[in-house]
Amino acid sequence: MIGSTLQQSISIITTPIFTRILSQNDYGITNVYLSWYGILSVIITLSLTAGVYYNAMLDFKDEIDEFTSSMLILTTLSTCIFFTIYIIFQSRITRLLNLPTVLIYIMFLAILLNSAMGFWMAQQRFNYKYKLSVTISVFITIFGAVFSYLIVTNMAGDKAVGKIIGGFIFTAIVSVIMYISIILKGKTAFNYKYWKYALSFNLPLIPHYLSNIVLAQSDKILISKMVGNAEAGLYGVAYSAASVITIVWTSINASWIPWTFKKMRDKQYEDIKRLTNYIVIFCQIACVGFVSLAPEIIRILAAPSYYEAIWVVPPVVLGVYFTFLYTLFANIEFYYKKTKLIMVASIIAAVANVILNIIFIPIFGYIAAAYTTLISYIIFSFMHYFFMIRITNKKIYDIRFIFLSSLILILASFGIMCLYDYFIIRYIIIVIVLVIMIIKRKDILTTIKQIKE
């Protein structure tokens, strides 16, 4: 968890540098590239490094090397097929993606090589072998940022392309080594049993994974097409700021999933309920603190020309919170392998998000995208909750507490946003909250200790 947080934090730390050496247009292009990468990688790789691989590490624990090698070959074959399709319809697809051709070539290569990295990292996490994976992740992130900076500051042409190439160089080198290592270790290309297992499990989940990415990334793509790359850059800065909370939850969830599955297996539901309440409170406090300091955070992360992005931060942060909330329910659906229900919820939320964006972005501008995404994530959370209680009648979570505290969080966040132009009042409230936390520090430390235990 700490390793993942550190890796992503380095990316956040470099944001103030790149927002000052890249124009809003170039910064917008890099965000659009990452958005398309997220969407296309799900389709092209069939998301084989995701849920199915964790199940396979249990079901094929004595032949996981062979399984991994076979999955990597399947991913490679799929990538080659999609790349061939791109070459045939290159002009049309390039116009659709609204990206330079060189970036699309890089994207296909990155999708292929990052699959090897994904399989390797998943194995390391599953077996709690954290030292080497953390070292490699941090190494890649640091040197990627350094190379991006050197290329961008020493080139006169398209700086967005320079930033992406610089960040990809070290990832590519390490991924090639991992790719070769997986193939040599597993020595398996096609295996009917493995391919059938993976495809039958994962194909129904592709709409789910894709819809999740659409929910998170379609905003920037639609803003780029309907308003402009500069506005996509502004929106991207707000998302970069809020991604700090995403980093923390994603890191927690990587450890939370196996822990939850084991507690479900042992029917220790009270342990899940108790710890979940603590985690919910922790995430809510983090969200309120982040929303409270949004103006200062944006000033640190970006040049003055990006400052209007502060108005995007509260709904984006709340969207991140509801992302956390829906995963609590979805984890139970995954445990019972109810992938079709997961798919239905994901598709409905993603379609709702795209429709709302198409309607409201032209009317209210890029800021509307943050609110449409928040609404979509709220819908997403409720659907997963109802599906979860349909699957099992066991009281796994304290739903009343979660819903009431979430309502308070929404009201508090928008109340704080109304005070962004009133610096003194906002800081008086922040100081009061800090004083209360100091007074209640023993209770807080006791809670943290319980979480650790």
CSV table of C-alpha atoms in Angstrom, one decimal:
chain,number,residue,atom,x,y,z
A,1,MET,CA,0.0,0.0,0.0
A,2,ILE,CA,2.8,2.4,0.9
A,3,GLY,CA,4.7,1.5,-2.2
A,4,SER,CA,1.7,2.2,-4.5
A,5,THR,CA,1.0,5.5,-2.7
A,6,LEU,CA,4.6,6.5,-3.0
A,7,GLN,CA,4.7,5.7,-6.7
A,8,GLN,CA,1.6,7.7,-7.5
A,9,SER,CA,2.6,10.5,-5.1
A,10,ILE,CA,5.7,11.1,-7.2
A,11,SER,CA,3.5,11.7,-10.2
A,12,ILE,CA,1.5,14.2,-8.2
A,13,ILE,CA,4.6,16.0,-7.0
A,14,THR,CA,5.8,16.5,-10.6
A,15,THR,CA,2.5,18.0,-11.6
A,16,PRO,CA,3.5,21.5,-10.6
A,17,ILE,CA,6.6,21.2,-12.8
A,18,PHE,CA,4.8,20.0,-16.0
A,19,THR,CA,1.8,22.4,-15.6
A,20,ARG,CA,4.4,25.2,-15.8
A,21,ILE,CA,6.5,24.0,-18.7
A,22,LEU,CA,3.5,22.7,-20.8
A,23,SER,CA,0.8,24.8,-22.3
A,24,GLN,CA,-2.8,24.1,-21.3
A,25,ASN,CA,-3.2,22.6,-24.8
A,26,ASP,CA,-0.2,20.2,-24.4
A,27,TYR,CA,-1.3,19.3,-20.9
A,28,GLY,CA,-4.7,18.6,-22.2
A,29,ILE,CA,-3.3,16.3,-24.9
A,30,THR,CA,-1.4,14.2,-22.3
A,31,ASN,CA,-4.6,13.8,-20.3
A,32,VAL,CA,-6.6,12.8,-23.4
A,33,TYR,CA,-3.8,10.3,-24.3
A,34,LEU,CA,-4.1,8.7,-20.8
A,35,SER,CA,-7.8,8.6,-21.1
A,36,TRP,CA,-7.8,6.7,-24.4
A,37,TYR,CA,-5.0,4.5,-23.1
A,38,GLY,CA,-7.2,3.5,-20.1
A,39,ILE,CA,-10.2,2.7,-22.4
A,40,LEU,CA,-8.4,0.9,-25.2
A,41,SER,CA,-6.2,-1.1,-22.8
A,42,VAL,CA,-9.3,-2.7,-21.3
A,43,ILE,CA,-10.6,-3.8,-24.7
A,44,ILE,CA,-7.3,-4.8,-26.3
A,45,THR,CA,-5.9,-6.8,-23.4
A,46,LEU,CA,-9.3,-8.2,-22.4
A,47,SER,CA,-8.3,-7.1,-18.8
A,48,LEU,CA,-6.6,-10.4,-18.3
A,49,THR,CA,-4.3,-8.9,-15.6
A,50,ALA,CA,-7.4,-8.0,-13.5
A,51,GLY,CA,-9.9,-10.1,-11.6
A,52,VAL,CA,-9.5,-13.4,-13.5
A,53,TYR,CA,-5.8,-13.5,-12.7
A,54,TYR,CA,-6.3,-13.3,-9.0
A,55,ASN,CA,-8.8,-16.2,-9.2
A,56,ALA,CA,-6.3,-18.1,-11.3
A,57,MET,CA,-3.6,-17.8,-8.7
A,58,LEU,CA,-5.9,-19.8,-6.4
A,59,ASP,CA,-7.3,-22.2,-9.0
A,60,PHE,CA,-4.0,-22.9,-10.8
A,61,LYS,CA,-1.5,-22.2,-7.9
A,62,ASP,CA,0.7,-25.1,-8.9
A,63,GLU,CA,0.9,-24.1,-12.6
A,64,ILE,CA,0.7,-20.3,-12.4
A,65,ASP,CA,3.9,-19.8,-14.4
A,66,GLU,CA,2.4,-21.7,-17.4
A,67,PHE,CA,-0.9,-19.9,-17.0
A,68,THR,CA,0.8,-16.5,-16.9
A,69,SER,CA,2.9,-17.3,-20.0
A,70,SER,CA,-0.3,-18.4,-21.9
A,71,MET,CA,-2.2,-15.3,-20.8
A,72,LEU,CA,0.7,-13.0,-22.0
A,73,ILE,CA,0.6,-14.7,-25.4
A,74,LEU,CA,-3.1,-14.3,-25.6
A,75,THR,CA,-2.7,-10.6,-24.8
A,76,THR,CA,0.0,-10.2,-27.4
A,77,LEU,CA,-2.2,-11.9,-30.1
A,78,SER,CA,-5.1,-9.6,-29.2
A,79,THR,CA,-2.9,-6.5,-29.3
A,80,CYS,CA,-1.6,-7.5,-32.8
A,81,ILE,CA,-5.2,-8.0,-34.1
A,82,PHE,CA,-6.3,-4.6,-32.9
A,83,PHE,CA,-3.2,-2.9,-34.2
A,84,THR,CA,-3.8,-4.5,-37.6
A,85,ILE,CA,-7.4,-3.0,-37.5
A,86,TYR,CA,-5.9,0.4,-36.7
A,87,ILE,CA,-3.5,0.2,-39.6
A,88,ILE,CA,-6.4,-0.6,-42.0
A,89,PHE,CA,-8.6,2.2,-40.7
A,90,GLN,CA,-5.8,4.5,-39.6
A,91,SER,CA,-7.1,7.9,-40.8
A,92,ARG,CA,-10.6,7.4,-39.3
A,93,ILE,CA,-9.4,6.1,-36.0
A,94,THR,CA,-6.8,8.8,-35.7
A,95,ARG,CA,-9.5,11.5,-36.2
A,96,LEU,CA,-11.7,9.7,-33.6
A,97,LEU,CA,-8.9,9.6,-31.0
A,98,ASN,CA,-7.9,13.2,-31.7
A,99,LEU,CA,-4.2,12.4,-31.0
A,100,PRO,CA,-1.0,12.6,-33.1
A,101,THR,CA,-0.3,9.3,-34.9
A,102,VAL,CA,3.0,8.8,-33.1
A,103,LEU,CA,1.2,8.8,-29.8
A,104,ILE,CA,-1.2,6.1,-31.0
A,105,TYR,CA,1.8,3.9,-32.0
A,106,ILE,CA,3.3,4.4,-28.6
A,107,MET,CA,0.0,3.6,-27.0
A,108,PHE,CA,-0.2,0.2,-28.7
A,109,LEU,CA,3.4,-0.6,-27.6
A,110,ALA,CA,2.7,0.5,-24.1
A,111,ILE,CA,-0.5,-1.6,-23.9
A,112,LEU,CA,1.5,-4.7,-25.0
A,113,LEU,CA,4.4,-4.2,-22.7
A,114,ASN,CA,2.5,-3.0,-19.6
A,115,SER,CA,0.6,-6.3,-19.7
A,116,ALA,CA,3.8,-8.1,-18.8
A,117,MET,CA,4.3,-5.6,-16.0
A,118,GLY,CA,0.7,-6.1,-14.8
A,119,PHE,CA,1.0,-9.9,-14.6
A,120,TRP,CA,4.3,-9.7,-12.7
A,121,MET,CA,3.0,-7.0,-10.3
A,122,ALA,CA,-0.2,-8.9,-9.6
A,123,GLN,CA,1.9,-12.0,-8.6
A,124,GLN,CA,4.1,-9.9,-6.3
A,125,ARG,CA,1.1,-8.3,-4.6
A,126,PHE,CA,-0.8,-11.6,-4.2
A,127,ASN,CA,2.2,-13.3,-2.6
A,128,TYR,CA,3.0,-10.2,-0.5
A,129,LYS,CA,6.5,-9.9,-2.1
A,130,TYR,CA,6.6,-6.1,-1.8
A,131,LYS,CA,10.3,-5.2,-1.8
A,132,LEU,CA,11.3,-5.7,-5.4
A,133,SER,CA,8.0,-4.5,-6.8
A,134,VAL,CA,8.0,-1.3,-4.8
A,135,THR,CA,11.7,-0.7,-5.8
A,136,ILE,CA,11.0,-1.2,-9.5
A,137,SER,CA,7.8,0.9,-9.4
A,138,VAL,CA,9.4,3.9,-7.7
A,139,PHE,CA,12.5,3.6,-9.9
A,140,ILE,CA,10.3,3.7,-13.1
A,141,THR,CA,8.3,6.6,-11.8
A,142,ILE,CA,11.3,8.8,-10.8
A,143,PHE,CA,13.3,8.2,-13.9
A,144,GLY,CA,10.3,8.5,-16.1
A,145,ALA,CA,9.6,12.0,-14.6
A,146,VAL,CA,13.2,13.0,-15.0
A,147,PHE,CA,13.4,11.9,-18.6
A,148,SER,CA,10.1,13.6,-19.4
A,149,TYR,CA,11.4,16.8,-18.0
A,150,LEU,CA,14.7,16.6,-19.9
A,151,ILE,CA,12.9,15.9,-23.2
A,152,VAL,CA,10.2,18.5,-22.8
A,153,THR,CA,12.7,21.3,-21.8
A,154,ASN,CA,15.0,20.5,-24.7
A,155,MET,CA,12.6,20.1,-27.6
A,156,ALA,CA,11.0,22.8,-29.7
A,157,GLY,CA,8.2,20.7,-31.2
A,158,ASP,CA,5.2,18.9,-29.7
A,159,LYS,CA,6.0,18.9,-26.0
A,160,ALA,CA,3.0,16.6,-25.2
A,161,VAL,CA,4.7,13.9,-27.3
A,162,GLY,CA,8.0,14.5,-25.5
A,163,LYS,CA,6.4,14.1,-22.0
A,164,ILE,CA,4.7,10.8,-22.9
A,165,ILE,CA,7.8,9.3,-24.6
A,166,GLY,CA,10.0,10.4,-21.7
A,167,GLY,CA,7.6,8.7,-19.2
A,168,PHE,CA,7.5,5.5,-21.2
A,169,ILE,CA,11.2,4.8,-21.9
A,170,PHE,CA,12.1,3.2,-18.5
A,171,THR,CA,8.7,1.4,-18.3
A,172,ALA,CA,9.4,-0.1,-21.7
A,173,ILE,CA,12.9,-1.4,-20.8
A,174,VAL,CA,11.7,-3.0,-17.5
A,175,SER,CA,8.6,-4.4,-19.2
A,176,VAL,CA,10.6,-6.1,-22.0
A,177,ILE,CA,12.7,-7.8,-19.4
A,178,MET,CA,9.6,-9.0,-17.6
A,179,TYR,CA,8.0,-10.1,-20.8
A,180,ILE,CA,11.0,-12.3,-21.7
A,181,SER,CA,11.2,-13.7,-18.2
A,182,ILE,CA,7.5,-14.7,-18.1
A,183,ILE,CA,7.7,-16.5,-21.4
A,184,LEU,CA,11.0,-18.3,-20.5
A,185,LYS,CA,9.6,-19.3,-17.1
A,186,GLY,CA,6.2,-20.5,-18.3
A,187,LYS,CA,7.2,-21.9,-21.7
A,188,THR,CA,3.5,-22.1,-22.6
A,189,ALA,CA,1.8,-20.4,-25.5
A,190,PHE,CA,-1.6,-21.8,-26.3
A,191,ASN,CA,-3.4,-23.9,-23.7
A,192,TYR,CA,-7.1,-24.5,-24.3
A,193,LYS,CA,-7.9,-25.0,-20.6
A,194,TYR,CA,-6.2,-21.7,-19.6
A,195,TRP,CA,-7.7,-19.7,-22.5
A,196,LYS,CA,-11.2,-21.1,-21.9
A,197,TYR,CA,-11.0,-20.4,-18.1
A,198,ALA,CA,-9.8,-16.8,-18.7
A,199,LEU,CA,-12.1,-15.9,-21.5
A,200,SER,CA,-15.3,-17.4,-19.9
A,201,PHE,CA,-14.5,-15.5,-16.7
A,202,ASN,CA,-13.4,-12.2,-18.1
A,203,LEU,CA,-15.4,-11.6,-21.2
A,204,PRO,CA,-18.6,-10.9,-19.3
A,205,LEU,CA,-16.5,-8.5,-17.2
A,206,ILE,CA,-15.1,-6.5,-20.1
A,207,PRO,CA,-18.2,-4.2,-20.2
A,208,HIS,CA,-17.7,-3.7,-16.4
A,209,TYR,CA,-14.0,-2.8,-16.7
A,210,LEU,CA,-14.7,-0.7,-19.7
A,211,SER,CA,-17.6,1.2,-18.1
A,212,ASN,CA,-15.4,1.9,-15.1
A,213,ILE,CA,-12.8,3.5,-17.3
A,214,VAL,CA,-15.5,5.4,-19.3
A,215,LEU,CA,-16.8,6.8,-16.1
A,216,ALA,CA,-13.4,7.9,-15.0
A,217,GLN,CA,-12.0,9.1,-18.4
A,218,SER,CA,-14.7,10.0,-20.8
A,219,ASP,CA,-15.0,13.4,-19.3
A,220,LYS,CA,-11.7,14.6,-20.6
A,221,ILE,CA,-12.2,13.0,-24.0
A,222,LEU,CA,-15.6,14.7,-24.4
A,223,ILE,CA,-14.3,18.0,-23.0
A,224,SER,CA,-11.5,17.9,-25.6
A,225,LYS,CA,-13.8,17.3,-28.5
A,226,MET,CA,-16.7,19.6,-27.4
A,227,VAL,CA,-14.8,22.5,-25.7
A,228,GLY,CA,-11.1,22.1,-26.4
A,229,ASN,CA,-7.8,20.6,-25.2
A,230,ALA,CA,-7.0,23.6,-23.0
A,231,GLU,CA,-10.2,23.0,-21.0
A,232,ALA,CA,-9.4,19.3,-20.8
A,233,GLY,CA,-6.1,20.4,-19.3
A,234,LEU,CA,-7.8,22.5,-16.7
A,235,TYR,CA,-10.1,19.6,-15.8
A,236,GLY,CA,-7.1,17.3,-15.8
A,237,VAL,CA,-5.4,19.4,-13.1
A,238,ALA,CA,-8.4,19.1,-10.8
A,239,TYR,CA,-8.4,15.4,-11.4
A,240,SER,CA,-4.7,15.1,-10.7
A,241,ALA,CA,-5.3,16.9,-7.4
A,242,ALA,CA,-8.1,14.7,-6.4
A,243,SER,CA,-6.2,11.6,-7.5
A,244,VAL,CA,-4.3,11.8,-4.2
A,245,ILE,CA,-7.4,10.3,-2.5
A,246,THR,CA,-7.8,7.8,-5.3
A,247,ILE,CA,-4.2,6.7,-4.7
A,248,VAL,CA,-4.8,6.1,-1.1
A,249,TRP,CA,-8.0,4.1,-1.6
A,250,THR,CA,-6.6,2.1,-4.5
A,251,SER,CA,-3.6,1.2,-2.4
A,252,ILE,CA,-5.8,0.2,0.5
A,253,ASN,CA,-8.2,-1.8,-1.7
A,254,ALA,CA,-5.3,-3.9,-3.1
A,255,SER,CA,-4.8,-5.3,0.4
A,256,TRP,CA,-8.5,-5.0,1.3
A,257,ILE,CA,-9.7,-7.4,-1.3
A,258,PRO,CA,-7.8,-10.5,-0.2
A,259,TRP,CA,-8.5,-9.6,3.5
A,260,THR,CA,-12.3,-9.3,2.8
A,261,PHE,CA,-12.3,-12.6,0.8
A,262,LYS,CA,-10.7,-14.5,3.6
A,263,LYS,CA,-13.1,-13.0,6.2
A,264,MET,CA,-16.1,-13.8,3.9
A,265,ARG,CA,-14.7,-17.4,3.6
A,266,ASP,CA,-14.5,-17.7,7.4
A,267,LYS,CA,-17.9,-16.0,7.9
A,268,GLN,CA,-16.3,-13.3,10.1
A,269,TYR,CA,-18.8,-10.6,9.0
A,270,GLU,CA,-18.5,-8.5,12.2
A,271,ASP,CA,-14.8,-8.0,11.5
A,272,ILE,CA,-15.6,-6.6,8.0
A,273,LYS,CA,-18.3,-4.3,9.4
A,274,ARG,CA,-16.2,-2.9,12.2
A,275,LEU,CA,-13.1,-2.2,10.0
A,276,THR,CA,-15.2,-0.9,7.1
A,277,ASN,CA,-16.7,1.8,9.4
A,278,TYR,CA,-13.2,2.9,10.3
A,279,ILE,CA,-12.1,3.0,6.7
A,280,VAL,CA,-15.3,5.0,5.7
A,281,ILE,CA,-14.6,7.6,8.4
A,282,PHE,CA,-10.9,7.8,7.3
A,283,CYS,CA,-11.9,8.4,3.7
A,284,GLN,CA,-14.5,11.0,4.6
A,285,ILE,CA,-12.0,13.0,6.7
A,286,ALA,CA,-9.5,12.8,3.9
A,287,CYS,CA,-12.2,14.1,1.4
A,288,VAL,CA,-13.3,17.0,3.7
A,289,GLY,CA,-9.6,18.0,4.3
A,290,PHE,CA,-8.9,17.9,0.6
A,291,VAL,CA,-11.9,20.0,-0.4
A,292,SER,CA,-11.1,22.5,2.4
A,293,LEU,CA,-7.6,23.1,1.0
A,294,ALA,CA,-8.5,22.9,-2.7
A,295,PRO,CA,-7.6,26.5,-3.6
A,296,GLU,CA,-4.1,26.1,-2.0
A,297,ILE,CA,-3.6,22.7,-3.5
A,298,ILE,CA,-4.4,24.0,-7.1
A,299,ARG,CA,-2.0,27.0,-6.5
A,300,ILE,CA,0.8,24.5,-5.6
A,301,LEU,CA,0.0,22.0,-8.4
A,302,ALA,CA,-0.4,24.4,-11.3
A,303,ALA,CA,0.3,27.8,-12.7
A,304,PRO,CA,-2.1,30.7,-12.0
A,305,SER,CA,-3.8,30.2,-15.4
A,306,TYR,CA,-5.2,26.9,-14.0
A,307,TYR,CA,-6.7,28.4,-10.8
A,308,GLU,CA,-10.3,28.2,-12.0
A,309,ALA,CA,-10.0,24.4,-11.7
A,310,ILE,CA,-10.8,24.8,-7.9
A,311,TRP,CA,-14.5,24.7,-8.7
A,312,VAL,CA,-14.1,21.2,-10.2
A,313,VAL,CA,-12.3,19.8,-7.1
A,314,PRO,CA,-15.3,19.2,-4.7
A,315,PRO,CA,-17.5,17.2,-7.1
A,316,VAL,CA,-14.5,15.3,-8.3
A,317,VAL,CA,-13.4,14.4,-4.8
A,318,LEU,CA,-17.0,13.3,-4.0
A,319,GLY,CA,-16.9,11.2,-7.1
A,320,VAL,CA,-13.7,9.6,-5.9
A,321,TYR,CA,-15.4,8.9,-2.5
A,322,PHE,CA,-18.3,7.1,-4.2
A,323,THR,CA,-15.8,5.1,-6.2
A,324,PHE,CA,-14.5,3.9,-2.9
A,325,LEU,CA,-18.1,3.2,-1.7
A,326,TYR,CA,-19.2,1.2,-4.7
A,327,THR,CA,-16.0,-1.0,-4.5
A,328,LEU,CA,-17.1,-2.1,-1.0
A,329,PHE,CA,-20.3,-3.6,-2.5
A,330,ALA,CA,-18.7,-4.8,-5.7
A,331,ASN,CA,-16.1,-6.7,-3.7
A,332,ILE,CA,-18.9,-8.9,-2.3
A,333,GLU,CA,-20.3,-9.4,-5.8
A,334,PHE,CA,-16.8,-10.5,-6.9
A,335,TYR,CA,-16.6,-12.9,-4.0
A,336,TYR,CA,-19.8,-14.6,-5.1
A,337,LYS,CA,-18.7,-14.4,-8.8
A,338,LYS,CA,-21.8,-12.5,-9.8
A,339,THR,CA,-20.1,-10.9,-12.8
A,340,LYS,CA,-23.2,-10.3,-14.8
A,341,LEU,CA,-24.7,-8.1,-12.1
A,342,ILE,CA,-21.5,-6.2,-11.9
A,343,MET,CA,-21.6,-5.7,-15.7
A,344,VAL,CA,-25.2,-4.4,-15.7
A,345,ALA,CA,-24.4,-1.7,-13.0
A,346,SER,CA,-21.3,-0.6,-14.8
A,347,ILE,CA,-22.9,-0.2,-18.2
A,348,ILE,CA,-25.9,1.7,-16.9
A,349,ALA,CA,-23.7,4.1,-14.9
A,350,ALA,CA,-21.3,4.7,-17.8
A,351,VAL,CA,-24.1,5.3,-20.3
A,352,ALA,CA,-25.7,7.7,-17.9
A,353,ASN,CA,-22.4,9.6,-17.6
A,354,VAL,CA,-21.8,9.9,-21.3
A,355,ILE,CA,-25.4,11.0,-22.0
A,356,LEU,CA,-25.3,13.6,-19.2
A,357,ASN,CA,-21.9,14.9,-20.4
A,358,ILE,CA,-23.2,15.3,-24.0
A,359,ILE,CA,-26.2,17.2,-22.7
A,360,PHE,CA,-24.6,19.5,-20.1
A,361,ILE,CA,-21.0,20.2,-21.2
A,362,PRO,CA,-22.2,22.3,-24.2
A,363,ILE,CA,-24.5,24.3,-21.8
A,364,PHE,CA,-22.4,24.8,-18.7
A,365,GLY,CA,-18.8,24.1,-20.0
A,366,TYR,CA,-16.2,21.7,-18.7
A,367,ILE,CA,-17.2,22.1,-15.0
A,368,ALA,CA,-20.5,20.3,-15.7
A,369,ALA,CA,-18.5,17.1,-16.4
A,370,ALA,CA,-17.5,16.9,-12.7
A,371,TYR,CA,-21.1,17.0,-11.6
A,372,THR,CA,-22.4,14.5,-14.2
A,373,THR,CA,-19.7,12.1,-13.1
A,374,LEU,CA,-20.5,12.5,-9.5
A,375,ILE,CA,-24.2,11.7,-10.2
A,376,SER,CA,-23.1,8.7,-12.2
A,377,TYR,CA,-21.0,7.4,-9.4
A,378,ILE,CA,-23.8,7.8,-6.9
A,379,ILE,CA,-26.1,5.8,-9.2
A,380,PHE,CA,-23.3,3.3,-9.5
A,381,SER,CA,-23.0,2.9,-5.7
A,382,PHE,CA,-26.7,2.5,-5.2
A,383,MET,CA,-26.9,-0.2,-7.9
A,384,HIS,CA,-24.1,-2.2,-6.5
A,385,TYR,CA,-25.6,-1.9,-3.0
A,386,PHE,CA,-29.0,-3.3,-4.2
A,387,PHE,CA,-27.3,-6.1,-6.2
A,388,MET,CA,-25.2,-7.0,-3.1
A,389,ILE,CA,-28.3,-7.4,-0.9
A,390,ARG,CA,-29.9,-9.4,-3.7
A,391,ILE,CA,-27.0,-11.8,-3.7
A,392,THR,CA,-26.8,-12.2,0.1
A,393,ASN,CA,-28.9,-11.4,3.1
A,394,LYS,CA,-25.9,-11.3,5.4
A,395,LYS,CA,-25.3,-8.0,7.2
A,396,ILE,CA,-21.8,-7.4,6.0
A,397,TYR,CA,-21.7,-3.6,6.3
A,398,ASP,CA,-23.3,-1.0,8.6
A,399,ILE,CA,-25.4,0.5,5.7
A,400,ARG,CA,-27.3,3.0,7.9
A,401,PHE,CA,-24.0,4.5,9.1
A,402,ILE,CA,-22.5,4.5,5.7
A,403,PHE,CA,-25.4,6.3,4.0
A,404,LEU,CA,-26.0,8.9,6.7
A,405,SER,CA,-22.3,9.8,7.0
A,406,SER,CA,-22.1,10.0,3.2
A,407,LEU,CA,-25.0,12.5,3.1
A,408,ILE,CA,-23.2,14.6,5.7
A,409,LEU,CA,-20.0,14.5,3.6
A,410,ILE,CA,-21.8,15.8,0.5
A,411,LEU,CA,-23.4,18.7,2.4
A,412,ALA,CA,-20.1,19.6,4.2
A,413,SER,CA,-18.1,19.5,0.9
A,414,PHE,CA,-20.5,21.9,-1.0
A,415,GLY,CA,-20.8,24.1,2.1
A,416,ILE,CA,-17.0,24.4,2.2
A,417,MET,CA,-16.9,25.2,-1.6
A,418,CYS,CA,-19.2,28.2,-0.9
A,419,LEU,CA,-16.4,29.6,1.3
A,420,TYR,CA,-13.6,29.4,-1.3
A,421,ASP,CA,-13.7,33.2,-1.8
A,422,TYR,CA,-13.8,33.7,2.0
A,423,PHE,CA,-10.2,32.8,3.1
A,424,ILE,CA,-10.5,33.8,6.7
A,425,ILE,CA,-13.8,32.1,7.5
A,426,ARG,CA,-12.5,28.9,5.8
A,427,TYR,CA,-9.3,28.8,7.8
A,428,ILE,CA,-11.1,29.5,11.0
A,429,ILE,CA,-13.2,26.4,10.4
A,430,ILE,CA,-10.1,24.4,9.5
A,431,VAL,CA,-8.4,25.5,12.8
A,432,ILE,CA,-11.5,24.6,14.8
A,433,VAL,CA,-11.5,21.1,13.3
A,434,LEU,CA,-7.8,20.7,14.0
A,435,VAL,CA,-8.3,21.8,17.6
A,436,ILE,CA,-11.1,19.2,18.0
A,437,MET,CA,-8.9,16.5,16.5
A,438,ILE,CA,-6.1,17.5,19.0
A,439,ILE,CA,-8.5,17.3,21.9
A,440,LYS,CA,-9.8,13.9,20.7
A,441,ARG,CA,-6.3,12.7,19.7
A,442,LYS,CA,-6.4,9.7,22.1
A,443,ASP,CA,-9.7,8.4,20.6
A,444,ILE,CA,-8.2,9.0,17.1
A,445,LEU,CA,-5.0,7.1,17.9
A,446,THR,CA,-7.0,4.3,19.5
A,447,THR,CA,-9.1,4.0,16.3
A,448,ILE,CA,-5.9,4.0,14.1
A,449,LYS,CA,-4.5,1.3,16.4
A,450,GLN,CA,-7.6,-0.8,15.9
A,451,ILE,CA,-7.4,-0.5,12.1
A,452,LYS,CA,-3.7,-1.5,12.2
A,453,GLU,CA,-4.6,-4.6,14.3
